[in-house]
């Protein structure tokens, strides 16, 4: 689209300032020789393939289960939806993805059904025998929604995960009731699907910063207009039941006289100003719909309280040494906030240590990525555990409790890092812990730089021997050892 605009401008004798690239596709900054030496040089296809081959050989040891799903088009977001049913060996669950196309076919929002294998069911030799170019039998497309523009972000409403919000290259937030939306065939020229609600209020494009409140049906967004915008969709939802088998729309149709050709729009509950550059991510407090935080390209972390007005409650001026890309608020401890940045680090803040004059020192700085951090998220299963994904193709799993317990045998790894998922061969643009299936993660990479197109979706669960208490694991291994020795001694 950008090249078409440039060509049109050139034909008219004008000039066009190219729009900045998305974080999911940001071109690498040219490095000088010193920087390149420090970073280990440019990432080559050979080095990527070698590391990937090494990782794949370790899959039977490191993972309880892993499914690899090749994507024809990249997806910049991936989210778990409601669990549909449970069986003896696996559960079935909704999965939300997107297709970011080149324009030959429409951009789409994809609703898939995913079969999640239960712990200690999959055979080790089976999970490592997958074809990188094939689609996984565990992931089946259920419905396609033709999205008006690229899908940059997907977020589900915690009170009812059949309702999702999406960000595209526009000022609006789009709300979808995915169960009642018709299934569409994505062909060139097809009309876009109609959102159930449109949230207005931004004065410029809002592309990435998006959050849904865990306690109330509130939506939060940030954009290029440097503002944070809050909406309530309470009045447009007929029920917040989570029964995935229920029928009928849960979004009230508010068109007058039965006119449903246009989507109803919702104006903001509040617009908050305090950033000096694009707002890149937002997050709600886990305990209050009135409290939230935001981060942006101005390197700031800002805390807000809707009850006290539209100005920042706390503003940390230099939260990182570069643009901030992501933020997450601990669901178990509402004092702890994670931030990730283009400076390759993840930082942990305690809001009790932050002051209104912009002074704020992180509790800890986690250094384990070699490129910009794109996504951070706390684990729903353990309060001190979180994940971070980056442009280096890695998804790191950290445990803050292990920082002070660093042992000699782990001295070569960064403090707190206890698992590294290296199954992606390009930037990991999004991931999501599965709240319905402990320690299970879906992650997605945009593989355009390494393979020339498409992406990779992976659903995985590390071996429980990695995260369970050490004494418990050693006791189990001792029992297993005794069993092996007994079997070996029999004639």
Short mmCIF file of C-alpha atoms in Angstrom, two decimals:
data_model
loop_
_atom_site.label_atom_id
_atom_site.label_comp_id
_atom_site.label_asym_id
_atom_site.label_seq_id
_atom_site.Cartn_x
_atom_site.Cartn_y
_atom_site.Cartn_z
CA UNK A 1 0.00 0.00 0.00
CA UNK A 2 2.84 2.39 0.86
CA UNK A 3 4.54 1.80 -2.52
CA UNK A 4 1.27 2.51 -4.35
CA UNK A 5 0.90 5.82 -2.48
CA UNK A 6 4.50 6.75 -3.31
CA UNK A 7 3.97 5.93 -7.00
CA UNK A 8 0.80 8.02 -7.10
CA UNK A 9 2.56 10.95 -5.46
CA UNK A 10 5.49 10.68 -7.86
CA UNK A 11 3.09 10.71 -10.81
CA UNK A 12 1.61 13.94 -9.48
CA UNK A 13 5.03 15.43 -8.88
CA UNK A 14 4.63 15.34 -5.10
CA UNK A 15 6.50 13.62 -2.32
CA UNK A 16 5.41 11.15 0.30
CA UNK A 17 6.96 10.58 3.67
CA UNK A 18 6.89 6.79 4.10
CA UNK A 19 5.01 5.55 7.13
CA UNK A 20 7.19 3.90 9.78
CA UNK A 21 7.29 0.13 9.55
CA UNK A 22 5.39 -1.98 12.02
CA UNK A 23 7.20 -3.54 14.96
CA UNK A 24 6.37 -6.96 13.51
CA UNK A 25 8.27 -6.09 10.34
CA UNK A 26 10.70 -3.41 11.46
CA UNK A 27 13.83 -3.45 9.27
CA UNK A 28 17.11 -3.96 11.06
CA UNK A 29 19.10 -0.82 11.74
CA UNK A 30 22.41 -0.78 9.90
CA UNK A 31 25.14 -1.60 12.36
CA UNK A 32 28.65 -0.25 12.43
CA UNK A 33 31.51 -2.70 12.75
CA UNK A 34 31.77 -2.28 16.51
CA UNK A 35 28.06 -2.89 17.08
CA UNK A 36 28.12 -5.85 14.71
CA UNK A 37 31.10 -7.34 16.54
CA UNK A 38 29.32 -6.97 19.89
CA UNK A 39 26.13 -8.56 18.60
CA UNK A 40 27.93 -11.42 16.95
CA UNK A 41 27.45 -10.21 13.38
CA UNK A 42 24.48 -10.36 11.06
CA UNK A 43 22.13 -13.29 11.53
CA UNK A 44 22.66 -15.59 8.54
CA UNK A 45 20.31 -18.26 7.27
CA UNK A 46 22.98 -20.88 7.97
CA UNK A 47 23.37 -19.87 11.62
CA UNK A 48 19.58 -19.80 12.04
CA UNK A 49 19.23 -23.26 10.49
CA UNK A 50 22.06 -24.69 12.60
CA UNK A 51 20.54 -23.42 15.85
CA UNK A 52 17.11 -24.62 14.80
CA UNK A 53 18.42 -28.11 13.99
CA UNK A 54 20.10 -28.24 17.38
CA UNK A 55 16.85 -27.19 19.08
CA UNK A 56 14.76 -29.74 17.19
CA UNK A 57 17.04 -32.54 18.35
CA UNK A 58 16.29 -31.58 21.97
CA UNK A 59 12.50 -31.41 21.58
CA UNK A 60 11.82 -34.92 23.03
CA UNK A 61 13.79 -33.98 26.15
CA UNK A 62 12.60 -30.43 26.74
CA UNK A 63 8.92 -30.63 25.85
CA UNK A 64 5.89 -32.48 27.11
CA UNK A 65 4.03 -31.54 23.92
CA UNK A 66 4.64 -29.42 20.84
CA UNK A 67 2.62 -28.76 17.68
CA UNK A 68 4.09 -26.86 14.71
CA UNK A 69 1.71 -25.16 12.25
CA UNK A 70 2.93 -23.48 9.08
CA UNK A 71 1.17 -20.23 8.16
CA UNK A 72 0.87 -19.16 4.53
CA UNK A 73 0.54 -15.54 5.69
CA UNK A 74 2.14 -14.03 8.81
CA UNK A 75 0.01 -13.44 11.89
CA UNK A 76 1.02 -10.54 14.14
CA UNK A 77 -1.11 -11.78 17.04
CA UNK A 78 -2.29 -15.05 18.59
CA UNK A 79 -4.74 -15.52 21.46
CA UNK A 80 -6.56 -18.33 23.21
CA UNK A 81 -10.35 -18.28 23.16
CA UNK A 82 -12.82 -20.32 25.25
CA UNK A 83 -12.33 -24.00 25.93
CA UNK A 84 -14.99 -25.93 24.01
CA UNK A 85 -14.86 -29.44 25.47
CA UNK A 86 -12.67 -31.88 27.36
CA UNK A 87 -11.84 -35.47 26.47
CA UNK A 88 -9.67 -38.16 28.00
CA UNK A 89 -6.43 -37.28 26.26
CA UNK A 90 -7.00 -33.79 24.88
CA UNK A 91 -9.09 -30.63 25.15
CA UNK A 92 -10.57 -28.58 22.32
CA UNK A 93 -10.24 -24.82 22.44
CA UNK A 94 -10.72 -21.76 20.26
CA UNK A 95 -7.64 -19.99 18.93
CA UNK A 96 -7.61 -16.50 17.39
CA UNK A 97 -5.12 -15.67 14.60
CA UNK A 98 -4.88 -13.42 11.58
CA UNK A 99 -3.62 -13.46 8.01
CA UNK A 100 -1.53 -10.42 7.04
CA UNK A 101 -1.57 -10.68 3.25
CA UNK A 102 0.16 -8.89 0.37
CA UNK A 103 -3.15 -7.63 -1.05
CA UNK A 104 -3.73 -10.49 -3.50
CA UNK A 105 -6.40 -11.74 -1.08
CA UNK A 106 -8.06 -9.89 1.82
CA UNK A 107 -6.59 -9.60 5.29
CA UNK A 108 -8.48 -11.89 7.64
CA UNK A 109 -9.22 -12.62 11.27
CA UNK A 110 -9.11 -16.39 11.74
CA UNK A 111 -11.02 -18.37 14.34
CA UNK A 112 -9.52 -21.85 14.67
CA UNK A 113 -10.24 -24.92 16.74
CA UNK A 114 -7.19 -26.30 18.49
CA UNK A 115 -6.79 -29.74 20.06
CA UNK A 116 -4.58 -29.36 23.12
CA UNK A 117 -3.02 -32.65 24.16
CA UNK A 118 -3.05 -33.22 27.92
CA UNK A 119 0.15 -33.50 29.98
CA UNK A 120 2.16 -36.72 29.79
CA UNK A 121 0.13 -38.09 26.88
CA UNK A 122 2.19 -37.34 23.75
CA UNK A 123 5.01 -39.73 22.86
CA UNK A 124 8.46 -38.11 22.76
CA UNK A 125 9.27 -39.42 19.28
CA UNK A 126 5.96 -38.12 17.94
CA UNK A 127 6.29 -34.47 18.98
CA UNK A 128 9.68 -34.09 17.28
CA UNK A 129 8.59 -35.58 13.95
CA UNK A 130 6.91 -32.64 12.24
CA UNK A 131 7.31 -31.02 8.85
CA UNK A 132 8.05 -27.29 9.06
CA UNK A 133 6.21 -26.66 5.79
CA UNK A 134 3.03 -28.51 6.80
CA UNK A 135 -0.03 -27.54 8.76
CA UNK A 136 -0.60 -29.21 12.09
CA UNK A 137 -3.47 -31.71 12.45
CA UNK A 138 -4.14 -30.13 15.85
CA UNK A 139 -5.14 -26.76 14.34
CA UNK A 140 -8.25 -26.50 12.12
CA UNK A 141 -9.65 -23.29 10.68
CA UNK A 142 -13.24 -22.86 11.91
CA UNK A 143 -14.24 -19.44 10.63
CA UNK A 144 -12.83 -16.59 8.56
CA UNK A 145 -13.72 -12.93 9.08
CA UNK A 146 -12.63 -10.52 6.34
CA UNK A 147 -10.96 -7.78 8.32
CA UNK A 148 -10.93 -4.11 7.21
CA UNK A 149 -7.15 -3.76 7.08
CA UNK A 150 -4.29 -5.73 8.61
CA UNK A 151 -4.86 -7.26 12.06
CA UNK A 152 -2.09 -5.87 14.25
CA UNK A 153 -3.50 -6.95 17.62
CA UNK A 154 -6.16 -9.31 18.96
CA UNK A 155 -7.39 -9.20 22.55
CA UNK A 156 -10.26 -11.19 24.09
CA UNK A 157 -12.71 -9.98 26.73
CA UNK A 158 -11.97 -11.95 29.92
CA UNK A 159 -15.63 -11.97 30.99
CA UNK A 160 -16.56 -13.58 27.66
CA UNK A 161 -13.74 -14.61 25.36
CA UNK A 162 -16.15 -14.93 22.41
CA UNK A 163 -15.91 -11.13 22.23
CA UNK A 164 -12.62 -9.85 20.86
CA UNK A 165 -11.11 -6.49 20.00
CA UNK A 166 -8.75 -5.85 17.09
CA UNK A 167 -6.37 -3.08 16.09
CA UNK A 168 -5.60 -2.19 12.48
CA UNK A 169 -3.99 0.75 10.70
CA UNK A 170 -6.74 3.18 11.71
CA UNK A 171 -7.78 5.25 14.74
CA UNK A 172 -10.65 2.87 15.61
CA UNK A 173 -10.83 -0.26 17.76
CA UNK A 174 -13.06 -2.95 16.27
CA UNK A 175 -15.18 -5.25 18.46
CA UNK A 176 -16.31 -8.65 17.15
CA UNK A 177 -18.71 -11.29 18.42
CA UNK A 178 -16.85 -14.12 16.72
CA UNK A 179 -19.59 -16.71 17.22
CA UNK A 180 -22.30 -14.74 15.42
CA UNK A 181 -20.10 -13.29 12.67
CA UNK A 182 -20.77 -15.10 9.35
CA UNK A 183 -18.05 -17.31 7.91
CA UNK A 184 -16.56 -15.62 4.83
CA UNK A 185 -14.60 -16.78 1.82
CA UNK A 186 -11.52 -14.59 1.48
CA UNK A 187 -11.22 -13.81 -2.24
CA UNK A 188 -9.95 -10.67 -3.94
CA UNK A 189 -12.69 -8.07 -4.11
CA UNK A 190 -14.81 -9.56 -1.34
CA UNK A 191 -16.49 -7.02 0.94
CA UNK A 192 -15.11 -6.72 4.46
CA UNK A 193 -16.99 -8.15 7.41
CA UNK A 194 -18.91 -5.67 9.55
CA UNK A 195 -17.67 -5.23 13.14
CA UNK A 196 -20.28 -5.50 15.89
CA UNK A 197 -18.99 -2.30 17.50
CA UNK A 198 -16.55 0.44 16.55
CA UNK A 199 -14.76 2.31 19.34
CA UNK A 200 -13.89 5.86 18.29
CA UNK A 201 -11.81 8.53 20.02
CA UNK A 202 -8.24 8.41 18.69
CA UNK A 203 -7.11 11.30 16.49
CA UNK A 204 -4.49 9.24 14.65
CA UNK A 205 -3.82 5.58 13.93
CA UNK A 206 -3.84 3.23 16.92
CA UNK A 207 -2.02 0.10 15.78
CA UNK A 208 -0.69 -1.97 18.68
CA UNK A 209 -1.60 -0.82 22.19
CA UNK A 210 -4.75 -2.73 23.17
CA UNK A 211 -6.08 -4.31 26.38
CA UNK A 212 -9.33 -5.70 27.78
CA UNK A 213 -10.11 -5.28 31.48
CA UNK A 214 -10.18 -8.45 33.67
CA UNK A 215 -12.83 -7.04 36.04
CA UNK A 216 -15.22 -4.98 33.87
CA UNK A 217 -16.12 -4.89 30.13
CA UNK A 218 -13.69 -2.00 29.54
CA UNK A 219 -11.34 -1.55 26.58
CA UNK A 220 -8.06 0.40 26.59
CA UNK A 221 -6.04 1.60 23.62
CA UNK A 222 -3.04 3.74 22.75
CA UNK A 223 -1.92 5.27 19.47
CA UNK A 224 0.16 7.62 17.40
CA UNK A 225 -1.81 10.56 18.78
CA UNK A 226 0.18 9.99 22.02
CA UNK A 227 -3.04 9.39 23.95
CA UNK A 228 -4.54 6.52 25.95
CA UNK A 229 -8.27 6.03 25.41
CA UNK A 230 -10.69 4.15 27.68
CA UNK A 231 -14.12 2.80 26.68
CA UNK A 232 -16.87 0.85 28.42
CA UNK A 233 -18.84 -1.60 26.27
CA UNK A 234 -21.06 -2.58 29.21
CA UNK A 235 -24.20 -1.08 27.62
CA UNK A 236 -23.68 -3.02 24.39
CA UNK A 237 -23.36 -6.49 25.87
CA UNK A 238 -26.51 -8.45 26.63
CA UNK A 239 -24.74 -11.12 28.69
CA UNK A 240 -21.31 -11.92 30.02
CA UNK A 241 -21.94 -15.65 30.19
CA UNK A 242 -19.08 -17.80 28.97
CA UNK A 243 -21.02 -20.82 27.75
CA UNK A 244 -19.44 -21.44 24.35
CA UNK A 245 -22.47 -23.45 23.19
CA UNK A 246 -24.98 -20.62 23.71
CA UNK A 247 -26.51 -19.13 20.57
CA UNK A 248 -27.54 -15.63 19.63
CA UNK A 249 -25.60 -12.40 19.55
CA UNK A 250 -24.20 -11.05 22.79
CA UNK A 251 -23.74 -7.61 21.23
CA UNK A 252 -26.88 -5.46 21.26
CA UNK A 253 -27.88 -4.29 17.81
CA UNK A 254 -28.49 -0.58 18.28
CA UNK A 255 -29.16 0.49 14.69
CA UNK A 256 -32.36 2.50 14.54
CA UNK A 257 -35.29 1.20 12.51
CA UNK A 258 -33.58 -2.15 12.01
CA UNK A 259 -30.81 -0.57 9.92
CA UNK A 260 -27.79 -2.83 10.38
CA UNK A 261 -25.70 -1.66 7.44
CA UNK A 262 -23.44 0.36 9.73
CA UNK A 263 -21.75 -0.75 12.92
CA UNK A 264 -22.79 1.12 16.08
CA UNK A 265 -20.01 3.27 17.51
CA UNK A 266 -18.98 3.92 21.10
CA UNK A 267 -17.38 7.15 22.29
CA UNK A 268 -14.65 7.20 24.97
CA UNK A 269 -15.16 7.13 28.69
CA UNK A 270 -11.89 9.05 29.01
CA UNK A 271 -8.90 10.26 26.97
CA UNK A 272 -5.58 10.47 28.82
CA UNK A 273 -2.60 12.63 27.81
CA UNK A 274 0.94 12.33 29.14
CA UNK A 275 3.08 10.62 26.50
CA UNK A 276 5.32 12.57 24.12
CA UNK A 277 5.37 9.90 21.39
CA UNK A 278 3.42 6.89 20.11
CA UNK A 279 1.85 4.72 22.81
CA UNK A 280 2.96 1.14 22.07
CA UNK A 281 1.19 -0.93 24.75
CA UNK A 282 -1.31 -0.65 27.59
CA UNK A 283 -2.42 -2.87 30.49
CA UNK A 284 -5.15 -2.81 33.12
CA UNK A 285 -4.59 -3.34 36.82
CA UNK A 286 -5.76 -6.87 37.71
CA UNK A 287 -7.82 -5.51 40.61
CA UNK A 288 -9.32 -2.25 39.35
CA UNK A 289 -10.95 -1.18 36.08
CA UNK A 290 -10.04 2.41 36.94
CA UNK A 291 -6.27 1.85 37.09
CA UNK A 292 -4.07 1.11 34.11
CA UNK A 293 -0.61 1.73 32.69
CA UNK A 294 0.97 2.52 29.34
CA UNK A 295 4.38 2.56 27.64
CA UNK A 296 5.59 4.27 24.50
CA UNK A 297 8.30 5.37 22.13
CA UNK A 298 9.13 8.20 24.54
CA UNK A 299 10.75 5.58 26.84
CA UNK A 300 8.13 6.34 29.51
CA UNK A 301 6.08 4.09 31.77
CA UNK A 302 2.94 5.90 32.94
CA UNK A 303 0.42 4.84 35.60
CA UNK A 304 -3.12 6.24 35.40
CA UNK A 305 -6.19 6.34 37.63
CA UNK A 306 -9.47 7.27 35.91
CA UNK A 307 -10.90 8.42 39.26
CA UNK A 308 -8.35 11.23 39.62
CA UNK A 309 -8.59 12.78 36.15
CA UNK A 310 -6.87 12.45 32.80
CA UNK A 311 -3.31 13.30 33.86
CA UNK A 312 -0.68 10.72 34.86
CA UNK A 313 -0.58 9.54 38.46
CA UNK A 314 3.04 8.44 38.03
CA UNK A 315 5.35 8.95 35.07
CA UNK A 316 8.70 7.17 34.87
CA UNK A 317 10.59 9.30 32.35
CA UNK A 318 13.41 6.90 31.53
CA UNK A 319 11.98 3.45 32.15
CA UNK A 320 14.35 1.98 29.49
CA UNK A 321 17.22 3.16 27.31
CA UNK A 322 15.10 3.01 24.12
CA UNK A 323 11.49 2.76 22.90
CA UNK A 324 9.20 0.64 25.07
CA UNK A 325 7.25 -1.99 23.15
CA UNK A 326 5.25 -3.89 25.75
CA UNK A 327 3.92 -3.93 29.31
CA UNK A 328 2.06 -6.39 31.54
CA UNK A 329 0.62 -6.13 35.04
CA UNK A 330 1.03 -9.12 37.37
CA UNK A 331 -2.41 -10.79 37.87
CA UNK A 332 -1.29 -12.23 41.23
CA UNK A 333 0.39 -9.12 42.68
CA UNK A 334 -0.93 -5.72 41.58
CA UNK A 335 2.30 -3.99 42.61
CA UNK A 336 4.45 -5.67 39.95
CA UNK A 337 4.67 -4.42 36.36
CA UNK A 338 6.83 -5.79 33.52
CA UNK A 339 8.15 -3.73 30.61
CA UNK A 340 10.00 -4.77 27.44
CA UNK A 341 12.03 -2.53 25.16
CA UNK A 342 14.07 -2.01 22.01
CA UNK A 343 17.10 -1.94 24.36
CA UNK A 344 16.78 -5.79 24.44
CA UNK A 345 15.88 -5.93 28.13
CA UNK A 346 12.88 -6.71 30.32
CA UNK A 347 12.50 -4.67 33.50
CA UNK A 348 10.43 -5.36 36.58
CA UNK A 349 8.94 -2.41 38.45
CA UNK A 350 7.23 -2.23 41.84
CA UNK A 351 4.77 0.64 41.72
CA UNK A 352 5.29 1.27 45.44
CA UNK A 353 8.84 2.35 44.55
CA UNK A 354 7.72 4.84 41.88
CA UNK A 355 7.30 8.51 42.66
CA UNK A 356 5.26 11.22 40.95
CA UNK A 357 8.39 13.20 40.02
CA UNK A 358 9.42 10.58 37.47
CA UNK A 359 11.96 8.70 39.54
CA UNK A 360 11.72 4.95 39.27
CA UNK A 361 14.34 2.24 39.57
CA UNK A 362 13.39 -1.26 38.44
CA UNK A 363 13.57 -4.09 40.95
CA UNK A 364 15.51 -6.06 38.37
CA UNK A 365 16.70 -5.85 34.77
CA UNK A 366 16.46 -9.15 32.88
CA UNK A 367 19.09 -9.47 30.15
CA UNK A 368 18.76 -12.52 27.91
CA UNK A 369 17.67 -11.27 24.49
CA UNK A 370 19.92 -10.13 21.64
CA UNK A 371 17.30 -7.95 19.94
CA UNK A 372 14.26 -5.80 20.69
CA UNK A 373 11.70 -7.31 23.09
CA UNK A 374 8.25 -7.33 21.48
CA UNK A 375 6.00 -9.03 24.04
CA UNK A 376 5.96 -9.76 27.78
CA UNK A 377 3.34 -11.68 29.75
CA UNK A 378 3.03 -13.01 33.29
CA UNK A 379 2.31 -16.70 33.72
CA UNK A 380 -1.21 -17.38 35.07
CA UNK A 381 0.03 -20.50 36.89
CA UNK A 382 2.85 -19.09 39.04
CA UNK A 383 3.10 -15.53 40.30
CA UNK A 384 6.86 -15.11 39.82
CA UNK A 385 7.06 -16.58 36.28
CA UNK A 386 6.76 -14.64 33.03
CA UNK A 387 7.65 -14.93 29.37
CA UNK A 388 9.30 -12.52 26.93
CA UNK A 389 9.60 -12.78 23.15
CA UNK A 390 11.85 -10.79 20.87
CA UNK A 391 13.16 -10.09 17.40
CA UNK A 392 15.99 -12.57 18.07
CA UNK A 393 13.51 -15.43 17.54
CA UNK A 394 13.56 -16.52 21.18
CA UNK A 395 10.79 -16.85 23.73
CA UNK A 396 12.40 -16.79 27.18
CA UNK A 397 10.69 -18.04 30.34
CA UNK A 398 11.88 -16.38 33.54
CA UNK A 399 11.28 -16.88 37.25
CA UNK A 400 11.97 -13.83 39.39
CA UNK A 401 12.20 -16.05 42.49
CA UNK A 402 15.27 -17.73 40.96
CA UNK A 403 17.21 -14.48 40.61
CA UNK A 404 18.45 -14.64 44.21
CA UNK A 405 18.87 -18.43 44.09
CA UNK A 406 21.26 -18.53 41.16
CA UNK A 407 23.45 -21.63 41.49
CA UNK A 408 26.93 -22.31 40.16
CA UNK A 409 25.68 -24.78 37.54
CA UNK A 410 23.48 -22.08 35.99
CA UNK A 411 26.16 -19.39 36.05
CA UNK A 412 26.38 -19.26 32.24
CA UNK A 413 22.73 -18.29 31.82
CA UNK A 414 21.16 -14.94 32.74
CA UNK A 415 19.76 -14.78 36.27
CA UNK A 416 16.13 -15.87 36.40
CA UNK A 417 16.11 -17.49 32.95
CA UNK A 418 15.12 -21.15 33.25
CA UNK A 419 13.73 -22.05 29.81
CA UNK A 420 14.37 -20.84 26.28
CA UNK A 421 11.99 -21.74 23.47
CA UNK A 422 14.08 -21.64 20.28
CA UNK A 423 11.60 -23.22 17.88
CA UNK A 424 11.03 -20.07 15.82
CA UNK A 425 13.46 -19.02 13.11
CA UNK A 426 12.47 -15.36 13.02
CA UNK A 427 11.04 -12.64 15.27
CA UNK A 428 8.44 -13.91 17.77
CA UNK A 429 5.81 -11.19 17.46
CA UNK A 430 3.28 -12.52 19.99
CA UNK A 431 2.58 -15.32 22.46
CA UNK A 432 -0.14 -16.16 24.97
CA UNK A 433 -0.22 -18.38 28.05
CA UNK A 434 -3.26 -20.69 28.14
CA UNK A 435 -5.28 -19.98 31.30
CA UNK A 436 -7.38 -23.11 30.73
CA UNK A 437 -4.41 -25.46 30.26
CA UNK A 438 -1.52 -24.83 32.72
CA UNK A 439 1.94 -24.10 31.33
CA UNK A 440 0.73 -24.30 27.71
CA UNK A 441 1.76 -21.48 25.36
CA UNK A 442 0.86 -20.47 21.81
CA UNK A 443 3.50 -18.39 20.01
CA UNK A 444 3.78 -16.99 16.51
CA UNK A 445 6.67 -15.70 14.40
CA UNK A 446 6.78 -13.57 11.27
CA UNK A 447 9.19 -15.50 9.04
CA UNK A 448 9.44 -13.05 6.13
CA UNK A 449 13.12 -12.24 6.70
CA UNK A 450 14.36 -15.83 6.96
CA UNK A 451 12.05 -17.76 4.62
CA UNK A 452 10.73 -15.00 2.39
CA UNK A 453 7.14 -15.25 3.57
CA UNK A 454 4.59 -16.74 5.90
CA UNK A 455 4.91 -17.46 9.57
CA UNK A 456 5.06 -20.23 12.15
CA UNK A 457 2.53 -20.96 14.85
CA UNK A 458 3.66 -23.23 17.68
CA UNK A 459 1.67 -24.60 20.61
CA UNK A 460 3.87 -26.07 23.28
CA UNK A 461 4.31 -27.10 26.89
CA UNK A 462 7.70 -27.60 28.47
CA UNK A 463 8.37 -30.77 30.45
CA UNK A 464 7.09 -30.45 34.01
CA UNK A 465 10.49 -31.70 35.21
CA UNK A 466 11.76 -28.21 34.33
CA UNK A 467 9.42 -26.08 36.45
CA UNK A 468 8.36 -28.36 39.32
CA UNK A 469 10.14 -28.11 42.71
CA UNK A 470 13.62 -29.62 42.56
CA UNK A 471 13.06 -32.04 45.46
CA UNK A 472 9.90 -33.37 43.83
CA UNK A 473 11.62 -33.87 40.48
CA UNK A 474 14.65 -35.62 42.01
CA UNK A 475 12.37 -37.98 43.93
CA UNK A 476 10.53 -38.90 40.72
CA UNK A 477 13.78 -39.44 38.82
CA UNK A 478 15.09 -41.65 41.63
CA UNK A 479 11.94 -43.77 41.43
CA UNK A 480 12.35 -43.99 37.65
CA UNK A 481 16.01 -44.93 38.06
CA UNK A 482 15.09 -47.71 40.48
CA UNK A 483 12.49 -49.00 38.04
CA UNK A 484 15.01 -49.02 35.17
CA UNK A 485 17.62 -50.82 37.29
CA UNK A 486 15.07 -53.43 38.34
CA UNK A 487 14.02 -54.03 34.74
CA UNK A 488 17.65 -54.25 33.61
CA UNK A 489 18.52 -56.83 36.28
CA UNK A 490 15.78 -59.22 35.17
CA UNK A 491 16.98 -62.06 32.87
#
